[in-house]
PDB file of C-alpha atoms in Angstrom:
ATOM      1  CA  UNK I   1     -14.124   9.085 -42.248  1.00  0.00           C
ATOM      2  CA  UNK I   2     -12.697  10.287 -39.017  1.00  0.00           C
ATOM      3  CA  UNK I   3     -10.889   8.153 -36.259  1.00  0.00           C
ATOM      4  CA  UNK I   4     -12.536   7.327 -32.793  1.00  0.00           C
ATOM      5  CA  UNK I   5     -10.206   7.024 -30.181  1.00  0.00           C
ATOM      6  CA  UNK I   6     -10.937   4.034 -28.204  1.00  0.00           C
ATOM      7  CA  UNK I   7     -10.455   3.781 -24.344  1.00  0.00           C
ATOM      8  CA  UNK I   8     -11.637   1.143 -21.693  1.00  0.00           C
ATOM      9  CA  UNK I   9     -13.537   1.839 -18.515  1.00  0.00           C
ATOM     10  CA  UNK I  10     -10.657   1.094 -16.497  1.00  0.00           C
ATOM     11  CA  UNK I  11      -8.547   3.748 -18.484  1.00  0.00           C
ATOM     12  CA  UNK I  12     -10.846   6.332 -18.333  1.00  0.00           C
ATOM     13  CA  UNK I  13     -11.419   6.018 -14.532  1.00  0.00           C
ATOM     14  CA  UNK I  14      -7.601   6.152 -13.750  1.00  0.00           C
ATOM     15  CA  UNK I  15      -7.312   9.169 -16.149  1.00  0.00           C
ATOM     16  CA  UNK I  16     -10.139  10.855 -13.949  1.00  0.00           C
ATOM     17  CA  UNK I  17      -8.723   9.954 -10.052  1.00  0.00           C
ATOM     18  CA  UNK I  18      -5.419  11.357 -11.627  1.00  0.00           C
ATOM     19  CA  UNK I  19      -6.883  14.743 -13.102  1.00  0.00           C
ATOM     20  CA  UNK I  20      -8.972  15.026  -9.447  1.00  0.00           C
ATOM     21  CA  UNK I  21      -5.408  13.895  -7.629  1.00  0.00           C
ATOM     22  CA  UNK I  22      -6.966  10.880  -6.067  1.00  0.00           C
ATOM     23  CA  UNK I  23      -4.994   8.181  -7.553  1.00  0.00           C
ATOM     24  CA  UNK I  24      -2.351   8.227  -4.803  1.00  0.00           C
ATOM     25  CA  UNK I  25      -4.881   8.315  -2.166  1.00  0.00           C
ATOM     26  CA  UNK I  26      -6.716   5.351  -3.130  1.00  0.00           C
ATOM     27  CA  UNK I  27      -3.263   3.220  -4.234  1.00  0.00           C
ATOM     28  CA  UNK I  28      -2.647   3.978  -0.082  1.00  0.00           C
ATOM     29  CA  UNK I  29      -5.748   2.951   0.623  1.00  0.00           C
ATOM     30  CA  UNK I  30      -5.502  -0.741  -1.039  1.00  0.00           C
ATOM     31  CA  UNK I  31      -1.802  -0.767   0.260  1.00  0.00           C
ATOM     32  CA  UNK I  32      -2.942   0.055   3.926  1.00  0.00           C
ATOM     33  CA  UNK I  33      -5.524  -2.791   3.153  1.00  0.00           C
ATOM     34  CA  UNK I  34      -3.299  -5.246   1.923  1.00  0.00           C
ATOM     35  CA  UNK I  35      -1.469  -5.493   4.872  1.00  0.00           C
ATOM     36  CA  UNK I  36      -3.285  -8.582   6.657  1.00  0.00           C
ATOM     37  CA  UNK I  37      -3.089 -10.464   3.467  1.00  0.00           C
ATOM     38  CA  UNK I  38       0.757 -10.133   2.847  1.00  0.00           C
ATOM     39  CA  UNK I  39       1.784 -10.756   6.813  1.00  0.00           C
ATOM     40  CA  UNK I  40      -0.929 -13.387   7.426  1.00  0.00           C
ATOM     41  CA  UNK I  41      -3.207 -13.654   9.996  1.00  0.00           C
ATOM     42  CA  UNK I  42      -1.484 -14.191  13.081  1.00  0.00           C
ATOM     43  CA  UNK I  43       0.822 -11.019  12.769  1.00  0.00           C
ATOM     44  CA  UNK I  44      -2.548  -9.039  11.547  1.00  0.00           C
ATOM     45  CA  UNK I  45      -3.712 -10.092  14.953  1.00  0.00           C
ATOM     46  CA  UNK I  46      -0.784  -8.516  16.704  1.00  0.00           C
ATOM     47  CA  UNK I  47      -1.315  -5.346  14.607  1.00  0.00           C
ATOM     48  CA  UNK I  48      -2.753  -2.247  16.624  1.00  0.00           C
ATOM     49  CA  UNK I  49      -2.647   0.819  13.633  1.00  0.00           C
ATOM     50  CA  UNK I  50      -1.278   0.802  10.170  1.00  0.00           C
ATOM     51  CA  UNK I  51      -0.900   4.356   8.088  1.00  0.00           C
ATOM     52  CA  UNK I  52       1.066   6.230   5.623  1.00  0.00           C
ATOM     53  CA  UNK I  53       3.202   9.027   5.981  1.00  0.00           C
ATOM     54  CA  UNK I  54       5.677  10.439   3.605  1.00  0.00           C
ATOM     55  CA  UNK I  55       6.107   6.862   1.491  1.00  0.00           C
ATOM     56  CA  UNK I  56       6.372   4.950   4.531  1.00  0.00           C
ATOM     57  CA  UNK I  57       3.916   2.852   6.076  1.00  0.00           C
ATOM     58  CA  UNK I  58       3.847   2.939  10.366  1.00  0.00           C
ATOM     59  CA  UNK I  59       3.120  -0.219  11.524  1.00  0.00           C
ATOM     60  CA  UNK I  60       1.820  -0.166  15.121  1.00  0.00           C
ATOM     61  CA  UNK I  61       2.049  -3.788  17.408  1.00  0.00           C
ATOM     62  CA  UNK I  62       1.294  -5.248  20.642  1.00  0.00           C
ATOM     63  CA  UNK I  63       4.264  -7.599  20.748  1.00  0.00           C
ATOM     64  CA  UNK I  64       7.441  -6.283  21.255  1.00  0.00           C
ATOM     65  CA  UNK I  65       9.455  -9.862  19.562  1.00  0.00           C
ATOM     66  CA  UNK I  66       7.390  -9.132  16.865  1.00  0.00           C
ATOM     67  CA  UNK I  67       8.462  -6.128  16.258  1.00  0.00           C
ATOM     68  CA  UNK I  68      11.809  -6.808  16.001  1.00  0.00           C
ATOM     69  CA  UNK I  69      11.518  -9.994  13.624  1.00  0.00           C
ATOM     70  CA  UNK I  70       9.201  -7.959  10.933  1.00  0.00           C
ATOM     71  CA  UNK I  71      11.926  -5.127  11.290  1.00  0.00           C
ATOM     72  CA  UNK I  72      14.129  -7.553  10.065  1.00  0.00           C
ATOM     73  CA  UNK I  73      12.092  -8.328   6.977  1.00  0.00           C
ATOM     74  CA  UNK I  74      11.403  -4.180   5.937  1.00  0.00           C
ATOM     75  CA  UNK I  75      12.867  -4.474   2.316  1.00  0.00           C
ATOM     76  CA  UNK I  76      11.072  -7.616   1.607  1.00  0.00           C
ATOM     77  CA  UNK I  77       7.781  -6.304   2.887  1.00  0.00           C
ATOM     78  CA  UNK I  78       8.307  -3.113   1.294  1.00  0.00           C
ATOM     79  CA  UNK I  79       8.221  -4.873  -2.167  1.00  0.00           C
ATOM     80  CA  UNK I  80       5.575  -7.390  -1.461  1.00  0.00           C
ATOM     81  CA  UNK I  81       3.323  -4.704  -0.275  1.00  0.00           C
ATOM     82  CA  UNK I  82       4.064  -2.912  -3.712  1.00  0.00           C
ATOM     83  CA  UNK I  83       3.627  -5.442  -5.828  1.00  0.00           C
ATOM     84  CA  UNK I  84      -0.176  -6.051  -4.564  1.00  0.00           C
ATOM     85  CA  UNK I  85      -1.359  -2.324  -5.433  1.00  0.00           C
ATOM     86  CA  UNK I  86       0.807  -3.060  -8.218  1.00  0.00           C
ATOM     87  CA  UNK I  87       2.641   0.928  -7.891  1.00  0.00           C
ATOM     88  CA  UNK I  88       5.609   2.140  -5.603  1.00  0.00           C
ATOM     89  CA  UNK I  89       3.309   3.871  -3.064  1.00  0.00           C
ATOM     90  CA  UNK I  90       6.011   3.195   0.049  1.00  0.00           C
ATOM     91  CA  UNK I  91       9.857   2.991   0.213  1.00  0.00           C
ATOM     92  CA  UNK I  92      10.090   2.186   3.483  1.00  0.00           C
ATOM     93  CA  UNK I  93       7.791   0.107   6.665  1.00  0.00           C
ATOM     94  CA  UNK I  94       8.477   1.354  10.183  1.00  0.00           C
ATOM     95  CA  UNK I  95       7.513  -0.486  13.239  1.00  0.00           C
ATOM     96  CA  UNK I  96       6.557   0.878  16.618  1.00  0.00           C
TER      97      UNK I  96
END
């Protein structure tokens, strides 16, 4: 008898994004996504442009106080941003 090797859907669709290199693109891509669910609504409202360069995500906003306050809070929504996509796709959040 020989041994099948057993893999899941989800296993063999990560295995193929990573051998095409579009894993990181699309773990951006939910990140970039996730943004109006981790700040809420109202500060998704202020929010002009969001995009990732170099493992940080720009954060573009029509309120200057805001700015300031959420640049206060970079670390912690560095990780909570991480922890949706559920990888370490940024290391930093930069506002302007």
């Amino acid at each position: 008898m020989f041994k099948r090797s057993v893999q899941s859907v989800k296993d063999i669709i990560l295995q193929a994004l990573r051998e095409q290199g579009l894993e990181t693109p699309l773990h951006q891509k939910r990140l970039v996504e996730a943004w109006p669910e981790v700040v809420g609504p109202v500060i998704a409202r202020y929010t002009l442009n969001t995009y990732i360069y170099n493992q940080t995500l720009y954060v573009r906003l029509s309120n200057p106080a805001l700015r300031a306050d959420l640049s206060m809070r970079r670390q912690e929504l560095t990780e909570k941003l991480n922890a949706v996509v559920g990888e370490q796709v940024i290391v930093d959040v930069r506002f302007g």
